[in-house]
Amino acid sequence: MIEMKAVLEVTGGYLALSGRMTRDEVATALAAIAEYGEDEDFGPEMLHALLDDELITTAGGLEVRDTGTGVEIKPGCCAGLESWRDWSELLDGQVPWLGHSPQPGVEFVADAVRVSQDAELPDSPACEIPVADLPELLGRVRQDLVGFLELVRRWAPDGLGERLASRFDEDFHISAPLQVRSSRTMSP
């Protein structure tokens, strides 16, 4: 079975975003988003400054895992959570940019998309995602991100919950209906 999760790059790895996160995990996520591209230590003033940014971006994206084989495909370097919806381009036979170093590879095989961790390595670990499953997988990612927004609303410090959740929703394109194949819309 294939699982897909929205993840943020944090010190030591990746953190999956969802409505099931602990308060400490939400704090870690907020710190990772606020510190992205910054050279100073995290503090409440960084969250206030984040709201003044023209566009909030952060390292991360979608992680794919095959529960049968245990293979995990992580976002490549410079991939951003703000581009998670680009995965729907696969439904139209297009390949989204998924980062580099290593650069995830994408190839279409029969009724599936084969995603490998490193396009440069012929024996790179890979997951095969049935194309028919992509809308449901992306819908679950969206639900997880909506759940994350609810936790941000509740737990963000300094009374910034609603403002931060609203900006994340806007800049990470979370709550809008997910458009797939231009003629179909996935509902929440």
mmCIF file of C-alpha atoms in Angstrom:
data_model
loop_
_atom_site.group_PDB
_atom_site.id
_atom_site.type_symbol
_atom_site.label_atom_id
_atom_site.label_comp_id
_atom_site.label_asym_id
_atom_site.label_seq_id
_atom_site.Cartn_x
_atom_site.Cartn_y
_atom_site.Cartn_z
ATOM 1 C CA MET A 1 0.000 0.000 0.000
ATOM 2 C CA ILE A 2 1.220 3.495 -0.816
ATOM 3 C CA GLU A 3 1.111 6.289 1.765
ATOM 4 C CA MET A 4 1.727 9.956 1.036
ATOM 5 C CA LYS A 5 2.423 12.613 3.664
ATOM 6 C CA ALA A 6 3.210 16.317 3.713
ATOM 7 C CA VAL A 7 6.547 16.775 5.473
ATOM 8 C CA LEU A 8 8.763 19.619 6.641
ATOM 9 C CA GLU A 9 12.517 19.379 6.733
ATOM 10 C CA VAL A 10 13.633 19.756 10.351
ATOM 11 C CA THR A 11 16.934 19.218 12.084
ATOM 12 C CA GLY A 12 17.681 15.535 11.802
ATOM 13 C CA GLY A 13 15.098 14.609 9.177
ATOM 14 C CA TYR A 14 11.482 15.257 8.288
ATOM 15 C CA LEU A 15 8.342 15.938 10.313
ATOM 16 C CA ALA A 16 4.941 14.821 8.984
ATOM 17 C CA LEU A 17 2.205 17.439 9.274
ATOM 18 C CA SER A 18 -1.293 16.467 10.362
ATOM 19 C CA GLY A 19 -4.009 17.100 12.906
ATOM 20 C CA ARG A 20 -2.523 14.297 15.040
ATOM 21 C CA MET A 21 0.666 16.162 15.961
ATOM 22 C CA THR A 22 1.664 16.872 19.546
ATOM 23 C CA ARG A 23 2.063 20.398 20.847
ATOM 24 C CA ASP A 24 5.872 19.938 20.724
ATOM 25 C CA GLU A 25 5.711 18.763 17.103
ATOM 26 C CA VAL A 26 3.649 21.819 16.149
ATOM 27 C CA ALA A 27 6.221 24.039 17.883
ATOM 28 C CA THR A 28 9.000 22.276 15.935
ATOM 29 C CA ALA A 29 7.083 22.808 12.675
ATOM 30 C CA LEU A 30 6.542 26.507 13.417
ATOM 31 C CA ALA A 31 10.235 26.915 14.224
ATOM 32 C CA ALA A 32 11.271 25.149 10.994
ATOM 33 C CA ILE A 33 8.983 27.354 8.899
ATOM 34 C CA ALA A 34 10.058 30.563 10.651
ATOM 35 C CA GLU A 35 13.770 29.711 10.543
ATOM 36 C CA TYR A 36 13.821 28.735 6.848
ATOM 37 C CA GLY A 37 16.420 30.947 5.237
ATOM 38 C CA GLU A 38 17.164 32.776 8.506
ATOM 39 C CA ASP A 39 20.475 32.870 10.353
ATOM 40 C CA GLU A 40 19.150 33.710 13.805
ATOM 41 C CA ASP A 41 17.738 31.524 16.565
ATOM 42 C CA PHE A 42 14.006 30.932 16.671
ATOM 43 C CA GLY A 43 11.894 33.173 18.828
ATOM 44 C CA PRO A 44 8.381 34.672 18.865
ATOM 45 C CA GLU A 45 9.636 37.729 16.959
ATOM 46 C CA MET A 46 10.421 35.439 14.020
ATOM 47 C CA LEU A 47 6.766 34.362 13.844
ATOM 48 C CA HIS A 48 5.688 38.010 13.825
ATOM 49 C CA ALA A 49 8.218 38.738 11.054
ATOM 50 C CA LEU A 50 7.023 35.708 9.101
ATOM 51 C CA LEU A 51 3.618 37.343 8.711
ATOM 52 C CA ASP A 52 5.308 40.282 6.971
ATOM 53 C CA ASP A 53 6.982 38.069 4.355
ATOM 54 C CA GLU A 54 5.625 38.434 0.842
ATOM 55 C CA LEU A 55 5.450 34.648 0.464
ATOM 56 C CA ILE A 56 6.078 31.990 3.090
ATOM 57 C CA THR A 57 8.123 29.080 1.770
ATOM 58 C CA THR A 58 9.765 26.190 3.572
ATOM 59 C CA ALA A 59 11.824 23.090 2.855
ATOM 60 C CA GLY A 60 9.713 19.985 2.536
ATOM 61 C CA GLY A 61 7.124 18.528 0.250
ATOM 62 C CA LEU A 62 5.519 15.136 -0.094
ATOM 63 C CA GLU A 63 6.981 11.898 1.174
ATOM 64 C CA VAL A 64 5.877 8.641 -0.439
ATOM 65 C CA ARG A 65 6.131 5.306 1.360
ATOM 66 C CA ASP A 66 5.383 1.794 0.178
ATOM 67 C CA THR A 67 4.235 -0.015 3.328
ATOM 68 C CA GLY A 68 4.832 -3.398 1.697
ATOM 69 C CA THR A 69 8.500 -2.847 0.825
ATOM 70 C CA GLY A 70 9.329 -0.134 3.344
ATOM 71 C CA VAL A 71 10.750 2.086 0.577
ATOM 72 C CA GLU A 72 10.435 5.803 1.334
ATOM 73 C CA ILE A 73 10.934 8.616 -1.151
ATOM 74 C CA LYS A 74 11.799 11.933 0.497
ATOM 75 C CA PRO A 75 11.556 15.390 -1.089
ATOM 76 C CA GLY A 76 14.750 16.489 -2.811
ATOM 77 C CA CYS A 77 16.775 19.496 -1.758
ATOM 78 C CA CYS A 78 15.095 22.853 -2.392
ATOM 79 C CA ALA A 79 11.676 21.246 -2.794
ATOM 80 C CA GLY A 80 9.096 23.239 -0.899
ATOM 81 C CA LEU A 81 5.906 22.399 0.923
ATOM 82 C CA GLU A 82 4.253 25.268 -0.949
ATOM 83 C CA SER A 83 4.479 23.144 -4.139
ATOM 84 C CA TRP A 84 2.775 20.001 -2.805
ATOM 85 C CA ARG A 85 -0.168 20.382 -5.199
ATOM 86 C CA ASP A 86 2.189 20.062 -8.187
ATOM 87 C CA TRP A 87 1.962 16.290 -7.718
ATOM 88 C CA SER A 88 -1.477 16.466 -9.369
ATOM 89 C CA GLU A 89 0.362 17.216 -12.653
ATOM 90 C CA LEU A 90 1.138 13.491 -12.773
ATOM 91 C CA LEU A 91 -2.533 12.901 -13.597
ATOM 92 C CA ASP A 92 -2.021 14.829 -16.836
ATOM 93 C CA GLY A 93 1.179 12.961 -17.713
ATOM 94 C CA GLN A 94 3.420 15.829 -16.614
ATOM 95 C CA VAL A 95 6.348 15.526 -14.232
ATOM 96 C CA PRO A 96 6.495 18.064 -11.378
ATOM 97 C CA TRP A 97 9.813 19.309 -10.055
ATOM 98 C CA LEU A 98 10.534 17.379 -6.840
ATOM 99 C CA GLY A 99 13.904 18.843 -5.867
ATOM 100 C CA HIS A 100 17.505 17.806 -6.401
ATOM 101 C CA SER A 101 20.580 16.330 -4.694
ATOM 102 C CA PRO A 102 19.294 13.684 -4.992
ATOM 103 C CA GLN A 103 16.750 14.461 -7.668
ATOM 104 C CA PRO A 104 13.761 12.149 -7.376
ATOM 105 C CA GLY A 105 13.071 10.358 -10.641
ATOM 106 C CA VAL A 106 9.618 9.979 -12.155
ATOM 107 C CA GLU A 107 8.608 7.643 -14.954
ATOM 108 C CA PHE A 108 5.233 6.457 -16.191
ATOM 109 C CA VAL A 109 4.829 2.671 -16.326
ATOM 110 C CA ALA A 110 1.521 1.172 -17.476
ATOM 111 C CA ASP A 111 -1.143 2.597 -15.108
ATOM 112 C CA ALA A 112 1.339 3.755 -12.477
ATOM 113 C CA VAL A 113 3.962 6.360 -11.738
ATOM 114 C CA ARG A 114 7.325 5.032 -10.589
ATOM 115 C CA VAL A 115 9.017 7.529 -8.251
ATOM 116 C CA SER A 116 12.633 6.849 -7.300
ATOM 117 C CA GLN A 117 14.759 8.656 -4.736
ATOM 118 C CA ASP A 118 17.612 9.424 -7.146
ATOM 119 C CA ALA A 119 17.134 9.673 -10.917
ATOM 120 C CA GLU A 120 20.913 9.336 -11.394
ATOM 121 C CA LEU A 121 21.060 5.838 -9.887
ATOM 122 C CA PRO A 122 19.541 3.008 -11.939
ATOM 123 C CA ASP A 123 18.994 0.868 -8.820
ATOM 124 C CA SER A 124 17.613 3.695 -6.673
ATOM 125 C CA PRO A 125 14.796 2.668 -4.297
ATOM 126 C CA ALA A 126 11.411 3.360 -5.870
ATOM 127 C CA CYS A 127 7.678 3.312 -5.194
ATOM 128 C CA GLU A 128 5.019 2.635 -7.803
ATOM 129 C CA ILE A 129 1.897 4.720 -7.332
ATOM 130 C CA PRO A 130 -1.204 3.636 -9.257
ATOM 131 C CA VAL A 131 -2.368 6.722 -11.155
ATOM 132 C CA ALA A 132 -5.960 5.960 -10.131
ATOM 133 C CA ASP A 133 -4.900 6.276 -6.448
ATOM 134 C CA LEU A 134 -3.328 9.740 -6.782
ATOM 135 C CA PRO A 135 -6.510 11.797 -6.250
ATOM 136 C CA GLU A 136 -7.303 9.951 -3.012
ATOM 137 C CA LEU A 137 -3.683 10.157 -1.793
ATOM 138 C CA LEU A 138 -3.531 13.895 -2.483
ATOM 139 C CA GLY A 139 -6.928 14.322 -0.814
ATOM 140 C CA ARG A 140 -5.567 12.677 2.345
ATOM 141 C CA VAL A 141 -2.526 14.972 2.255
ATOM 142 C CA ARG A 142 -4.874 17.939 2.046
ATOM 143 C CA GLN A 143 -6.913 16.647 5.001
ATOM 144 C CA ASP A 144 -3.718 16.241 7.041
ATOM 145 C CA LEU A 145 -2.680 19.802 6.201
ATOM 146 C CA VAL A 146 -6.117 21.145 7.166
ATOM 147 C CA GLY A 147 -5.693 19.325 10.493
ATOM 148 C CA PHE A 148 -2.281 20.947 10.921
ATOM 149 C CA LEU A 149 -3.861 24.379 10.363
ATOM 150 C CA GLU A 150 -6.347 23.688 13.158
ATOM 151 C CA LEU A 151 -3.507 22.873 15.556
ATOM 152 C CA VAL A 152 -1.662 26.057 14.539
ATOM 153 C CA ARG A 153 -4.826 28.031 15.298
ATOM 154 C CA ARG A 154 -4.978 26.505 18.788
ATOM 155 C CA TRP A 155 -1.337 26.348 19.784
ATOM 156 C CA ALA A 156 0.633 29.113 18.064
ATOM 157 C CA PRO A 157 2.222 31.430 20.637
ATOM 158 C CA ASP A 158 1.597 35.139 21.163
ATOM 159 C CA GLY A 159 -2.017 34.968 19.913
ATOM 160 C CA LEU A 160 -0.793 34.430 16.338
ATOM 161 C CA GLY A 161 -2.717 31.221 15.678
ATOM 162 C CA GLU A 162 -5.431 32.534 13.386
ATOM 163 C CA ARG A 163 -3.099 34.846 11.447
ATOM 164 C CA LEU A 164 -0.433 32.148 10.956
ATOM 165 C CA ALA A 165 -2.980 29.498 9.949
ATOM 166 C CA SER A 166 -4.509 31.908 7.444
ATOM 167 C CA ARG A 167 -1.108 32.715 5.887
ATOM 168 C CA PHE A 168 -0.057 29.042 5.758
ATOM 169 C CA ASP A 169 -3.389 28.206 4.149
ATOM 170 C CA GLU A 170 -2.877 30.904 1.529
ATOM 171 C CA ASP A 171 0.819 30.353 0.790
ATOM 172 C CA PHE A 172 0.804 26.535 1.010
ATOM 173 C CA HIS A 173 -2.508 26.291 -0.917
ATOM 174 C CA ILE A 174 -4.178 24.030 1.617
ATOM 175 C CA SER A 175 -7.941 24.454 1.970
ATOM 176 C CA ALA A 176 -8.935 25.270 -1.618
ATOM 177 C CA PRO A 177 -10.549 22.323 -3.399
ATOM 178 C CA LEU A 178 -8.015 20.080 -5.095
ATOM 179 C CA GLN A 179 -8.361 20.285 -8.871
ATOM 180 C CA VAL A 180 -7.387 17.183 -10.796
ATOM 181 C CA ARG A 181 -7.546 16.704 -14.587
ATOM 182 C CA SER A 182 -9.201 20.124 -14.826
ATOM 183 C CA SER A 183 -12.685 18.601 -15.128
ATOM 184 C CA ARG A 184 -12.807 16.885 -11.733
ATOM 185 C CA THR A 185 -12.768 18.483 -8.327
ATOM 186 C CA MET A 186 -12.037 16.568 -5.159
ATOM 187 C CA SER A 187 -14.107 17.686 -2.217
ATOM 188 C CA PRO A 188 -12.849 17.793 1.375
#
